[in-house]
Short mmCIF file of C-alpha atoms in Angstrom, two decimals:
data_model
loop_
_atom_site.label_atom_id
_atom_site.label_comp_id
_atom_site.label_asym_id
_atom_site.label_seq_id
_atom_site.Cartn_x
_atom_site.Cartn_y
_atom_site.Cartn_z
CA UNK A 1 43.05 73.49 178.89
CA UNK A 2 45.81 73.71 176.28
CA UNK A 3 48.11 76.70 175.84
CA UNK A 4 46.48 77.93 172.53
CA UNK A 5 42.97 77.78 173.95
CA UNK A 6 44.07 79.55 177.09
CA UNK A 7 45.66 82.38 174.96
CA UNK A 8 42.66 82.62 172.72
CA UNK A 9 40.48 83.01 175.69
CA UNK A 10 42.74 85.62 177.27
CA UNK A 11 42.73 87.54 173.92
CA UNK A 12 39.08 87.57 173.76
CA UNK A 13 38.66 88.74 177.42
CA UNK A 14 36.58 91.92 177.54
CA UNK A 15 38.10 94.19 180.20
CA UNK A 16 35.43 94.40 182.89
CA UNK A 17 36.07 98.05 184.03
CA UNK A 18 33.34 100.37 183.25
CA UNK A 19 34.55 103.74 181.69
CA UNK A 20 34.35 105.39 185.06
CA UNK A 21 36.25 102.62 186.99
CA UNK A 22 39.57 103.75 185.43
CA UNK A 23 40.57 107.43 185.71
CA UNK A 24 43.76 109.14 185.04
CA UNK A 25 45.68 110.76 187.94
CA UNK A 26 45.59 113.55 188.98
CA UNK A 27 42.88 114.87 186.66
CA UNK A 28 40.35 112.06 187.13
CA UNK A 29 39.44 111.70 183.44
CA UNK A 30 37.93 108.41 182.53
CA UNK A 31 40.36 106.09 180.80
CA UNK A 32 40.13 102.85 178.82
CA UNK A 33 42.88 100.33 178.33
CA UNK A 34 41.65 99.55 174.89
CA UNK A 35 42.50 103.08 173.66
CA UNK A 36 46.23 102.48 174.18
CA UNK A 37 47.90 102.50 170.76
CA UNK A 38 51.43 101.03 171.10
CA UNK A 39 51.98 97.51 170.00
CA UNK A 40 52.99 96.36 173.41
CA UNK A 41 50.86 97.28 176.38
CA UNK A 42 52.21 96.96 179.95
CA UNK A 43 49.78 97.31 182.84
CA UNK A 44 51.28 97.42 186.34
CA UNK A 45 48.90 97.22 189.33
CA UNK A 46 50.29 98.77 192.51
CA UNK A 47 49.40 100.22 195.94
CA UNK A 48 51.40 102.74 198.06
CA UNK A 49 51.04 100.34 200.93
CA UNK A 50 52.76 97.53 198.93
CA UNK A 51 56.56 97.30 199.69
CA UNK A 52 57.49 95.34 196.52
CA UNK A 53 55.43 97.86 194.40
CA UNK A 54 57.43 100.77 195.88
CA UNK A 55 60.71 99.03 195.23
CA UNK A 56 59.89 98.22 191.58
CA UNK A 57 58.56 101.65 190.58
CA UNK A 58 61.80 103.67 190.11
CA UNK A 59 63.45 100.84 188.01
CA UNK A 60 60.24 100.41 185.90
CA UNK A 61 60.28 104.22 185.34
CA UNK A 62 63.82 104.18 184.30
CA UNK A 63 63.26 101.26 182.03
CA UNK A 64 60.40 102.97 180.47
CA UNK A 65 62.34 106.13 179.76
CA UNK A 66 64.71 104.05 177.51
CA UNK A 67 62.05 102.45 175.31
CA UNK A 68 61.62 103.71 171.77
CA UNK A 69 58.64 106.31 171.78
CA UNK A 70 55.48 104.65 170.59
CA UNK A 71 56.60 101.02 170.97
CA UNK A 72 55.32 100.54 174.45
CA UNK A 73 52.50 101.72 176.57
CA UNK A 74 53.17 101.49 180.23
CA UNK A 75 50.38 102.42 182.66
CA UNK A 76 50.50 102.16 186.36
CA UNK A 77 47.08 101.44 187.87
CA UNK A 78 46.75 102.35 191.66
CA UNK A 79 44.76 99.89 193.65
CA UNK A 80 44.65 102.24 196.48
CA UNK A 81 42.65 105.16 198.04
CA UNK A 82 42.66 108.22 196.02
CA UNK A 83 44.01 110.50 198.82
CA UNK A 84 47.10 108.26 199.13
CA UNK A 85 48.26 108.97 195.64
CA UNK A 86 49.43 112.62 195.82
CA UNK A 87 51.82 112.25 198.69
CA UNK A 88 53.09 108.90 197.55
CA UNK A 89 53.88 110.04 193.99
CA UNK A 90 55.49 113.16 195.33
CA UNK A 91 58.14 110.93 197.00
CA UNK A 92 58.18 108.23 194.22
CA UNK A 93 57.62 110.02 190.83
CA UNK A 94 57.35 107.91 187.73
CA UNK A 95 57.81 108.64 183.97
CA UNK A 96 54.80 106.72 182.87
CA UNK A 97 51.00 107.63 183.26
CA UNK A 98 49.26 106.72 186.49
CA UNK A 99 45.63 105.70 186.55
CA UNK A 100 43.44 105.09 189.65
CA UNK A 101 41.02 102.05 189.79
CA UNK A 102 37.94 103.72 191.18
CA UNK A 103 35.66 100.72 190.81
CA UNK A 104 34.23 98.53 193.42
CA UNK A 105 35.76 95.25 192.65
CA UNK A 106 39.51 95.37 192.01
CA UNK A 107 40.09 91.60 192.60
CA UNK A 108 37.70 90.79 189.77
CA UNK A 109 39.19 93.34 187.54
CA UNK A 110 42.73 91.95 188.13
CA UNK A 111 41.42 88.49 187.84
CA UNK A 112 40.15 89.08 184.31
CA UNK A 113 43.70 90.33 183.45
CA UNK A 114 45.26 87.08 184.89
CA UNK A 115 45.91 87.76 188.49
CA UNK A 116 43.97 84.84 190.12
CA UNK A 117 45.12 85.71 193.64
CA UNK A 118 44.53 89.42 193.67
CA UNK A 119 48.05 90.20 195.12
CA UNK A 120 50.22 93.19 194.28
CA UNK A 121 52.37 94.00 192.43
CA UNK A 122 50.97 92.45 189.38
CA UNK A 123 51.99 93.26 185.80
CA UNK A 124 50.69 92.17 182.39
CA UNK A 125 52.69 92.56 179.21
CA UNK A 126 50.63 92.14 176.01
CA UNK A 127 51.53 92.09 172.31
CA UNK A 128 48.28 93.83 171.34
CA UNK A 129 47.86 92.67 167.82
CA UNK A 130 47.94 89.12 168.52
CA UNK A 131 46.81 89.10 172.13
CA UNK A 132 49.85 87.27 173.46
CA UNK A 133 50.09 87.98 177.23
CA UNK A 134 52.55 87.46 179.95
CA UNK A 135 51.40 87.92 183.45
CA UNK A 136 53.99 88.67 186.23
CA UNK A 137 52.88 88.38 189.94
CA UNK A 138 55.35 89.97 192.29
CA UNK A 139 57.88 92.60 191.62
CA UNK A 140 59.50 93.38 188.28
CA UNK A 141 62.86 94.82 187.24
CA UNK A 142 64.26 95.75 183.90
CA UNK A 143 65.45 92.12 183.13
CA UNK A 144 61.83 90.73 183.75
CA UNK A 145 60.38 93.51 181.73
CA UNK A 146 62.81 92.93 178.74
CA UNK A 147 62.19 89.02 178.93
CA UNK A 148 58.38 89.50 179.03
CA UNK A 149 58.31 92.05 176.15
CA UNK A 150 60.72 89.79 174.09
CA UNK A 151 58.55 86.71 174.73
CA UNK A 152 55.21 88.31 173.67
CA UNK A 153 56.77 89.93 170.62
CA UNK A 154 58.22 86.55 169.64
CA UNK A 155 54.99 84.74 170.05
CA UNK A 156 53.39 87.30 167.71
CA UNK A 157 55.48 86.47 164.76
#
């Protein structure tokens, strides 16, 4: 499959999560990725049990604080047991919103966003208006985030 067709199929992918599958933490309100408004959307999947996830979160949080307000939506989606979140986030606070995947099939959910192996951490960076996406399997840092954001923005022009 050529790159343009792959990009088109990714852009047309309907997110498989039901409204109740994604909930904000700690209030448990249903969330929808399609309601995010910034031109660039970053979704980071993590778990409290995942050492690379724990390592990347403070740097990702610091990076997010430096971004121009309204230019990027960054959401951390916990693939974890709900009861693990409060103690973990107390010791590893972040500056971006945390949601919890409360559905039954997180592998399928992540697969539809480009994570074919279902491993964590996993991050997608998308230029929303044109659907250009960059998937990153493994830990991220500010350099990787900058490069991915720059790449999807450039591909949108």
